[in-house]
Amino acid sequence: DAKTTQPTSMDCAEGRAANLPCNHSTISGNEYVYWYRQIHSQGPQYIIHGLKNNETNEMASLIITEDRKSSTLILPHATLRDTAVYYCIVYSGGGADGLTFGKGTHLIIQP
Amino acid sequence: GAVVSQHPSWVICKSGTSVKIECRSLDFQATTMFWYRQFPKQSLMLMATSNEGSKATYEQGVEKDKFLINHASLTLSTLTVTSAHPEDSSFYICSAPPTDTQYFGPGTRLTVL
């Protein structure tokens, strides 16, 4: 079973910030929080990951709570092309194991 | 990010035939690649781990004789769906980790008539 819990769906207005929450209360000390998104009929796209510090890249920001039991992915200025299913995954890294996907959040950006 | 390609992007075949799907890492070498399957309106499910130079490891419930995996080089893994049936129709996706992060191919849509 996936070790994360996400809302099934969310709406966000175009141009506004989209904040996607994820609960991972059983995360282990060596596990990272990864975010991917999947646009319809495409392979998942890597967005960002972090261990305990907040992270930012050209796509998004990742805010991880101090106890690491939850995190929030922030898309600062959502566009229609950001409509996708967003997956939050906890993973110990190293590249030796496959990823366990939950159901994700279907983010719909409204014009 | 790293680039992973798949070929073909879609394939339609008759029941009973075999279909080969290729997964390539274009700008890095991958000793390990992963194969996933995704049915409509469902999430990705890990099928197997492809290991260069050794046998693949399969997840519970995945038939190794039906889904043949060959990882003959550091940039290529192939998945062959043998004796395909309509229930094998799905979206097949591979991934590879150049570092700790996995990058996914664009997927292959298999339709078995």
PDB file of C-alpha atoms in Angstrom:
ATOM      1  CA  ASP A   1       0.000   0.000   0.000  1.00  0.00           C
ATOM      2  CA  ALA A   2       1.089   3.536  -0.680  1.00  0.00           C
ATOM      3  CA  LYS A   3       2.512   5.302   2.357  1.00  0.00           C
ATOM      4  CA  THR A   4       1.033   8.662   1.478  1.00  0.00           C
ATOM      5  CA  THR A   5      -2.422  10.221   1.616  1.00  0.00           C
ATOM      6  CA  GLN A   6      -3.519  12.918  -0.800  1.00  0.00           C
ATOM      7  CA  PRO A   7      -6.854  14.542  -1.623  1.00  0.00           C
ATOM      8  CA  THR A   8      -8.508  12.935  -4.601  1.00  0.00           C
ATOM      9  CA  SER A   9      -8.982  16.154  -6.514  1.00  0.00           C
ATOM     10  CA  MET A  10      -8.458  19.905  -6.284  1.00  0.00           C
ATOM     11  CA  ASP A  11      -9.365  22.926  -8.346  1.00  0.00           C
ATOM     12  CA  CYS A  12      -7.264  26.042  -8.737  1.00  0.00           C
ATOM     13  CA  ALA A  13      -7.743  29.211 -10.753  1.00  0.00           C
ATOM     14  CA  GLU A  14      -5.273  29.939 -13.506  1.00  0.00           C
ATOM     15  CA  GLY A  15      -2.561  32.338 -12.350  1.00  0.00           C
ATOM     16  CA  ARG A  16      -3.028  31.512  -8.683  1.00  0.00           C
ATOM     17  CA  ALA A  17      -0.780  29.372  -6.533  1.00  0.00           C
ATOM     18  CA  ALA A  18      -1.754  25.717  -6.319  1.00  0.00           C
ATOM     19  CA  ASN A  19      -1.005  24.118  -2.952  1.00  0.00           C
ATOM     20  CA  LEU A  20      -1.143  20.335  -2.942  1.00  0.00           C
ATOM     21  CA  PRO A  21      -0.974  18.624   0.457  1.00  0.00           C
ATOM     22  CA  CYS A  22       0.372  15.189   1.263  1.00  0.00           C
ATOM     23  CA  ASN A  23       0.382  13.231   4.500  1.00  0.00           C
ATOM     24  CA  HIS A  24       3.169  10.741   5.126  1.00  0.00           C
ATOM     25  CA  SER A  25       2.975  10.147   8.852  1.00  0.00           C
ATOM     26  CA  THR A  26       4.904   6.857   8.738  1.00  0.00           C
ATOM     27  CA  ILE A  27       7.875   8.207   6.806  1.00  0.00           C
ATOM     28  CA  SER A  28      11.234   6.811   7.868  1.00  0.00           C
ATOM     29  CA  GLY A  29      14.285   8.884   8.628  1.00  0.00           C
ATOM     30  CA  ASN A  30      16.051   7.908   5.435  1.00  0.00           C
ATOM     31  CA  GLU A  31      13.077   8.401   3.111  1.00  0.00           C
ATOM     32  CA  TYR A  32      12.747  11.344   0.803  1.00  0.00           C
ATOM     33  CA  VAL A  33       9.508  12.957  -0.322  1.00  0.00           C
ATOM     34  CA  TYR A  34       9.216  12.919  -4.097  1.00  0.00           C
ATOM     35  CA  TRP A  35       6.625  14.596  -6.273  1.00  0.00           C
ATOM     36  CA  TYR A  36       5.748  13.557  -9.794  1.00  0.00           C
ATOM     37  CA  ARG A  37       2.914  14.529 -12.063  1.00  0.00           C
ATOM     38  CA  GLN A  38       1.236  12.698 -14.891  1.00  0.00           C
ATOM     39  CA  ILE A  39      -0.517  14.476 -17.670  1.00  0.00           C
ATOM     40  CA  HIS A  40      -3.124  12.341 -19.395  1.00  0.00           C
ATOM     41  CA  SER A  41      -1.631   9.488 -21.461  1.00  0.00           C
ATOM     42  CA  GLN A  42       1.974  10.460 -20.707  1.00  0.00           C
ATOM     43  CA  GLY A  43       4.651   9.066 -18.450  1.00  0.00           C
ATOM     44  CA  PRO A  44       5.120  10.652 -15.013  1.00  0.00           C
ATOM     45  CA  GLN A  45       7.249  13.788 -14.892  1.00  0.00           C
ATOM     46  CA  TYR A  46       9.631  14.421 -12.003  1.00  0.00           C
ATOM     47  CA  ILE A  47       8.917  17.684 -10.203  1.00  0.00           C
ATOM     48  CA  ILE A  48      10.923  17.955  -7.016  1.00  0.00           C
ATOM     49  CA  HIS A  49      12.084  16.051  -3.960  1.00  0.00           C
ATOM     50  CA  GLY A  50      13.363  16.757  -0.470  1.00  0.00           C
ATOM     51  CA  LEU A  51      14.459  15.136   2.756  1.00  0.00           C
ATOM     52  CA  LYS A  52      13.723  17.661   5.493  1.00  0.00           C
ATOM     53  CA  ASN A  53      14.550  21.103   4.201  1.00  0.00           C
ATOM     54  CA  ASN A  54      12.262  23.090   1.973  1.00  0.00           C
ATOM     55  CA  GLU A  55      13.229  22.917  -1.665  1.00  0.00           C
ATOM     56  CA  THR A  56      12.583  25.101  -4.704  1.00  0.00           C
ATOM     57  CA  ASN A  57      13.296  24.649  -8.372  1.00  0.00           C
ATOM     58  CA  GLU A  58      12.046  26.138 -11.610  1.00  0.00           C
ATOM     59  CA  MET A  59       8.847  24.120 -11.460  1.00  0.00           C
ATOM     60  CA  ALA A  60       7.717  24.219  -7.859  1.00  0.00           C
ATOM     61  CA  SER A  61       8.446  24.570  -4.175  1.00  0.00           C
ATOM     62  CA  LEU A  62       8.281  21.802  -1.610  1.00  0.00           C
ATOM     63  CA  ILE A  63       7.491  22.588   1.995  1.00  0.00           C
ATOM     64  CA  ILE A  64       8.115  19.764   4.481  1.00  0.00           C
ATOM     65  CA  THR A  65       6.886  20.089   8.051  1.00  0.00           C
ATOM     66  CA  GLU A  66       9.446  19.917  10.811  1.00  0.00           C
ATOM     67  CA  ASP A  67       8.219  16.507  11.970  1.00  0.00           C
ATOM     68  CA  ARG A  68       8.286  15.363   8.318  1.00  0.00           C
ATOM     69  CA  LYS A  69       4.835  13.864   8.605  1.00  0.00           C
ATOM     70  CA  SER A  70       3.380  16.020   5.860  1.00  0.00           C
ATOM     71  CA  SER A  71       4.396  18.208   2.977  1.00  0.00           C
ATOM     72  CA  THR A  72       2.958  20.674   0.484  1.00  0.00           C
ATOM     73  CA  LEU A  73       3.820  21.070  -3.148  1.00  0.00           C
ATOM     74  CA  ILE A  74       3.382  24.626  -4.365  1.00  0.00           C
ATOM     75  CA  LEU A  75       2.991  25.597  -7.999  1.00  0.00           C
ATOM     76  CA  PRO A  76       3.397  29.374  -7.714  1.00  0.00           C
ATOM     77  CA  HIS A  77       1.490  30.498 -10.810  1.00  0.00           C
ATOM     78  CA  ALA A  78      -0.663  27.687 -12.131  1.00  0.00           C
ATOM     79  CA  THR A  79      -1.402  27.478 -15.834  1.00  0.00           C
ATOM     80  CA  LEU A  80      -3.818  25.285 -17.747  1.00  0.00           C
ATOM     81  CA  ARG A  81      -0.898  23.024 -18.663  1.00  0.00           C
ATOM     82  CA  ASP A  82      -0.478  22.177 -14.986  1.00  0.00           C
ATOM     83  CA  THR A  83      -3.709  20.175 -15.045  1.00  0.00           C
ATOM     84  CA  ALA A  84      -2.538  16.657 -14.188  1.00  0.00           C
ATOM     85  CA  VAL A  85      -2.507  13.956 -11.528  1.00  0.00           C
ATOM     86  CA  TYR A  86       0.110  14.778  -8.903  1.00  0.00           C
ATOM     87  CA  TYR A  87       1.732  11.958  -6.965  1.00  0.00           C
ATOM     88  CA  CYS A  88       3.479  12.320  -3.625  1.00  0.00           C
ATOM     89  CA  ILE A  89       5.823   9.381  -2.992  1.00  0.00           C
ATOM     90  CA  VAL A  90       8.126   8.535  -0.111  1.00  0.00           C
ATOM     91  CA  TYR A  91      11.232   6.778  -1.271  1.00  0.00           C
ATOM     92  CA  SER A  92      14.585   5.951   0.238  1.00  0.00           C
ATOM     93  CA  GLY A  93      16.372   6.730  -3.010  1.00  0.00           C
ATOM     94  CA  GLY A  94      19.413   4.946  -4.282  1.00  0.00           C
ATOM     95  CA  GLY A  95      17.729   3.848  -7.485  1.00  0.00           C
ATOM     96  CA  ALA A  96      17.547   0.197  -6.496  1.00  0.00           C
ATOM     97  CA  ASP A  97      13.805  -0.008  -5.905  1.00  0.00           C
ATOM     98  CA  GLY A  98      10.773   0.893  -7.931  1.00  0.00           C
ATOM     99  CA  LEU A  99       8.320   3.527  -6.797  1.00  0.00           C
ATOM    100  CA  THR A 100       5.003   2.848  -5.087  1.00  0.00           C
ATOM    101  CA  PHE A 101       2.327   5.116  -6.490  1.00  0.00           C
ATOM    102  CA  GLY A 102      -0.823   6.016  -4.599  1.00  0.00           C
ATOM    103  CA  LYS A 103      -3.905   7.439  -6.228  1.00  0.00           C
ATOM    104  CA  GLY A 104      -2.550  10.982  -6.358  1.00  0.00           C
ATOM    105  CA  THR A 105      -4.397  14.282  -6.583  1.00  0.00           C
ATOM    106  CA  HIS A 106      -6.132  15.280  -9.791  1.00  0.00           C
ATOM    107  CA  LEU A 107      -5.413  18.990 -10.035  1.00  0.00           C
ATOM    108  CA  ILE A 108      -7.676  20.882 -12.386  1.00  0.00           C
ATOM    109  CA  ILE A 109      -6.680  24.412 -13.320  1.00  0.00           C
ATOM    110  CA  GLN A 110      -9.702  26.501 -14.159  1.00  0.00           C
ATOM    111  CA  PRO A 111      -9.454  29.330 -16.703  1.00  0.00           C
TER     112      PRO A 111
ATOM    113  CA  GLY B   1      16.518  16.067 -16.325  1.00  0.00           C
ATOM    114  CA  ALA B   2      17.548  12.735 -17.753  1.00  0.00           C
ATOM    115  CA  VAL B   3      15.798  11.452 -20.864  1.00  0.00           C
ATOM    116  CA  VAL B   4      14.152   8.060 -21.174  1.00  0.00           C
ATOM    117  CA  SER B   5      12.502   7.002 -24.402  1.00  0.00           C
ATOM    118  CA  GLN B   6      10.126   4.191 -25.280  1.00  0.00           C
ATOM    119  CA  HIS B   7       9.247   2.559 -28.552  1.00  0.00           C
ATOM    120  CA  PRO B   8       6.663   2.151 -29.873  1.00  0.00           C
ATOM    121  CA  SER B   9       4.415   4.812 -28.367  1.00  0.00           C
ATOM    122  CA  TRP B  10       1.398   2.714 -29.224  1.00  0.00           C
ATOM    123  CA  VAL B  11       0.762  -0.730 -30.661  1.00  0.00           C
ATOM    124  CA  ILE B  12      -2.289  -2.726 -31.661  1.00  0.00           C
ATOM    125  CA  CYS B  13      -1.969  -6.467 -32.010  1.00  0.00           C
ATOM    126  CA  LYS B  14      -4.099  -9.555 -32.386  1.00  0.00           C
ATOM    127  CA  SER B  15      -4.728 -11.886 -29.502  1.00  0.00           C
ATOM    128  CA  GLY B  16      -2.067 -14.579 -29.257  1.00  0.00           C
ATOM    129  CA  THR B  17       0.762 -12.569 -30.736  1.00  0.00           C
ATOM    130  CA  SER B  18       3.811 -11.232 -28.921  1.00  0.00           C
ATOM    131  CA  VAL B  19       4.737  -7.586 -28.601  1.00  0.00           C
ATOM    132  CA  LYS B  20       8.122  -6.107 -27.733  1.00  0.00           C
ATOM    133  CA  ILE B  21       8.468  -2.707 -26.057  1.00  0.00           C
ATOM    134  CA  GLU B  22      11.819  -0.949 -25.828  1.00  0.00           C
ATOM    135  CA  CYS B  23      12.996   1.392 -23.100  1.00  0.00           C
ATOM    136  CA  ARG B  24      16.146   3.426 -23.659  1.00  0.00           C
ATOM    137  CA  SER B  25      18.122   5.801 -21.479  1.00  0.00           C
ATOM    138  CA  LEU B  26      19.341   8.421 -23.933  1.00  0.00           C
ATOM    139  CA  ASP B  27      21.869  10.439 -21.960  1.00  0.00           C
ATOM    140  CA  PHE B  28      22.950   8.161 -19.151  1.00  0.00           C
ATOM    141  CA  GLN B  29      23.666   4.541 -18.394  1.00  0.00           C
ATOM    142  CA  ALA B  30      21.242   2.525 -16.316  1.00  0.00           C
ATOM    143  CA  THR B  31      22.134  -0.759 -14.676  1.00  0.00           C
ATOM    144  CA  THR B  32      18.585  -0.891 -13.376  1.00  0.00           C
ATOM    145  CA  MET B  33      15.338  -0.020 -15.085  1.00  0.00           C
ATOM    146  CA  PHE B  34      11.775  -0.498 -13.939  1.00  0.00           C
ATOM    147  CA  TRP B  35       8.606  -1.504 -15.749  1.00  0.00           C
ATOM    148  CA  TYR B  36       5.166  -0.334 -14.706  1.00  0.00           C
ATOM    149  CA  ARG B  37       1.647  -0.972 -15.946  1.00  0.00           C
ATOM    150  CA  GLN B  38      -1.283   1.385 -15.708  1.00  0.00           C
ATOM    151  CA  PHE B  39      -4.881   0.437 -16.393  1.00  0.00           C
ATOM    152  CA  PRO B  40      -7.458   3.124 -17.218  1.00  0.00           C
ATOM    153  CA  LYS B  41      -8.290   5.426 -14.305  1.00  0.00           C
ATOM    154  CA  GLN B  42      -5.815   3.601 -12.072  1.00  0.00           C
ATOM    155  CA  SER B  43      -2.395   4.405 -10.745  1.00  0.00           C
ATOM    156  CA  LEU B  44       0.917   2.968 -11.914  1.00  0.00           C
ATOM    157  CA  MET B  45       1.785  -0.481 -10.634  1.00  0.00           C
ATOM    158  CA  LEU B  46       5.354  -1.734 -10.553  1.00  0.00           C
ATOM    159  CA  MET B  47       5.691  -4.941 -12.572  1.00  0.00           C
ATOM    160  CA  ALA B  48       9.357  -5.757 -12.504  1.00  0.00           C
ATOM    161  CA  THR B  49      12.905  -4.576 -12.037  1.00  0.00           C
ATOM    162  CA  SER B  50      15.204  -5.004 -14.999  1.00  0.00           C
ATOM    163  CA  ASN B  51      18.855  -5.612 -14.153  1.00  0.00           C
ATOM    164  CA  GLU B  52      21.620  -5.290 -16.701  1.00  0.00           C
ATOM    165  CA  GLY B  53      23.408  -8.575 -17.142  1.00  0.00           C
ATOM    166  CA  SER B  54      21.180 -10.570 -14.818  1.00  0.00           C
ATOM    167  CA  LYS B  55      17.637 -11.812 -14.459  1.00  0.00           C
ATOM    168  CA  ALA B  56      14.785  -9.462 -13.866  1.00  0.00           C
ATOM    169  CA  THR B  57      12.903  -9.542 -10.597  1.00  0.00           C
ATOM    170  CA  TYR B  58       9.130  -9.559 -10.756  1.00  0.00           C
ATOM    171  CA  GLU B  59       6.530  -8.230  -8.364  1.00  0.00           C
ATOM    172  CA  GLN B  60       4.114 -10.618  -6.787  1.00  0.00           C
ATOM    173  CA  GLY B  61       1.384 -11.642  -9.190  1.00  0.00           C
ATOM    174  CA  VAL B  62       3.293 -10.755 -12.361  1.00  0.00           C
ATOM    175  CA  GLU B  63       3.934 -13.777 -14.576  1.00  0.00           C
ATOM    176  CA  LYS B  64       7.588 -13.849 -15.562  1.00  0.00           C
ATOM    177  CA  ASP B  65       6.956 -16.205 -18.455  1.00  0.00           C
ATOM    178  CA  LYS B  66       4.376 -13.874 -19.900  1.00  0.00           C
ATOM    179  CA  PHE B  67       6.303 -10.640 -19.459  1.00  0.00           C
ATOM    180  CA  LEU B  68       9.828 -11.329 -20.636  1.00  0.00           C
ATOM    181  CA  ILE B  69      12.414  -8.725 -19.747  1.00  0.00           C
ATOM    182  CA  ASN B  70      15.837  -8.397 -21.320  1.00  0.00           C
ATOM    183  CA  HIS B  71      18.353  -5.795 -20.187  1.00  0.00           C
ATOM    184  CA  ALA B  72      21.131  -6.500 -22.643  1.00  0.00           C
ATOM    185  CA  SER B  73      22.968  -3.195 -22.421  1.00  0.00           C
ATOM    186  CA  LEU B  74      23.363  -0.249 -20.077  1.00  0.00           C
ATOM    187  CA  THR B  75      20.957   1.829 -22.148  1.00  0.00           C
ATOM    188  CA  LEU B  76      18.305  -0.634 -23.270  1.00  0.00           C
ATOM    189  CA  SER B  77      15.703  -2.791 -21.585  1.00  0.00           C
ATOM    190  CA  THR B  78      12.967  -4.617 -23.472  1.00  0.00           C
ATOM    191  CA  LEU B  79       9.632  -5.941 -22.273  1.00  0.00           C
ATOM    192  CA  THR B  80       8.016  -8.631 -24.392  1.00  0.00           C
ATOM    193  CA  VAL B  81       4.381  -9.415 -23.768  1.00  0.00           C
ATOM    194  CA  THR B  82       4.033 -12.999 -24.956  1.00  0.00           C
ATOM    195  CA  SER B  83       0.801 -14.473 -26.254  1.00  0.00           C
ATOM    196  CA  ALA B  84      -1.000 -11.241 -25.574  1.00  0.00           C
ATOM    197  CA  HIS B  85      -4.687 -11.266 -24.665  1.00  0.00           C
ATOM    198  CA  PRO B  86      -7.198  -8.440 -24.409  1.00  0.00           C
ATOM    199  CA  GLU B  87      -6.715  -8.266 -20.634  1.00  0.00           C
ATOM    200  CA  ASP B  88      -3.074  -7.308 -21.282  1.00  0.00           C
ATOM    201  CA  SER B  89      -4.236  -4.093 -22.926  1.00  0.00           C
ATOM    202  CA  SER B  90      -2.727  -1.352 -20.816  1.00  0.00           C
ATOM    203  CA  PHE B  91      -0.307   1.558 -20.666  1.00  0.00           C
ATOM    204  CA  TYR B  92       3.227   0.280 -20.090  1.00  0.00           C
ATOM    205  CA  ILE B  93       5.792   2.704 -18.705  1.00  0.00           C
ATOM    206  CA  CYS B  94       9.467   2.300 -17.898  1.00  0.00           C
ATOM    207  CA  SER B  95      11.725   4.306 -15.640  1.00  0.00           C
ATOM    208  CA  ALA B  96      15.422   4.547 -14.953  1.00  0.00           C
ATOM    209  CA  PRO B  97      17.450   6.268 -12.224  1.00  0.00           C
ATOM    210  CA  PRO B  98      20.602   8.065 -13.397  1.00  0.00           C
ATOM    211  CA  THR B  99      21.084   9.121  -9.798  1.00  0.00           C
ATOM    212  CA  ASP B 100      18.679   8.720  -6.886  1.00  0.00           C
ATOM    213  CA  THR B 101      15.805  10.176  -8.903  1.00  0.00           C
ATOM    214  CA  GLN B 102      13.849   8.069 -11.355  1.00  0.00           C
ATOM    215  CA  TYR B 103      12.894   9.406 -14.750  1.00  0.00           C
ATOM    216  CA  PHE B 104      10.075   7.936 -16.757  1.00  0.00           C
ATOM    217  CA  GLY B 105       9.578   7.174 -20.391  1.00  0.00           C
ATOM    218  CA  PRO B 106       6.549   8.501 -22.275  1.00  0.00           C
ATOM    219  CA  GLY B 107       4.770   5.158 -22.121  1.00  0.00           C
ATOM    220  CA  THR B 108       3.511   2.598 -24.633  1.00  0.00           C
ATOM    221  CA  ARG B 109      -0.197   2.069 -25.169  1.00  0.00           C
ATOM    222  CA  LEU B 110      -0.875  -1.607 -25.931  1.00  0.00           C
ATOM    223  CA  THR B 111      -4.229  -2.645 -27.324  1.00  0.00           C
ATOM    224  CA  VAL B 112      -4.862  -6.344 -27.873  1.00  0.00           C
ATOM    225  CA  LEU B 113      -7.795  -7.187 -30.122  1.00  0.00           C
TER     226      LEU B 113
END
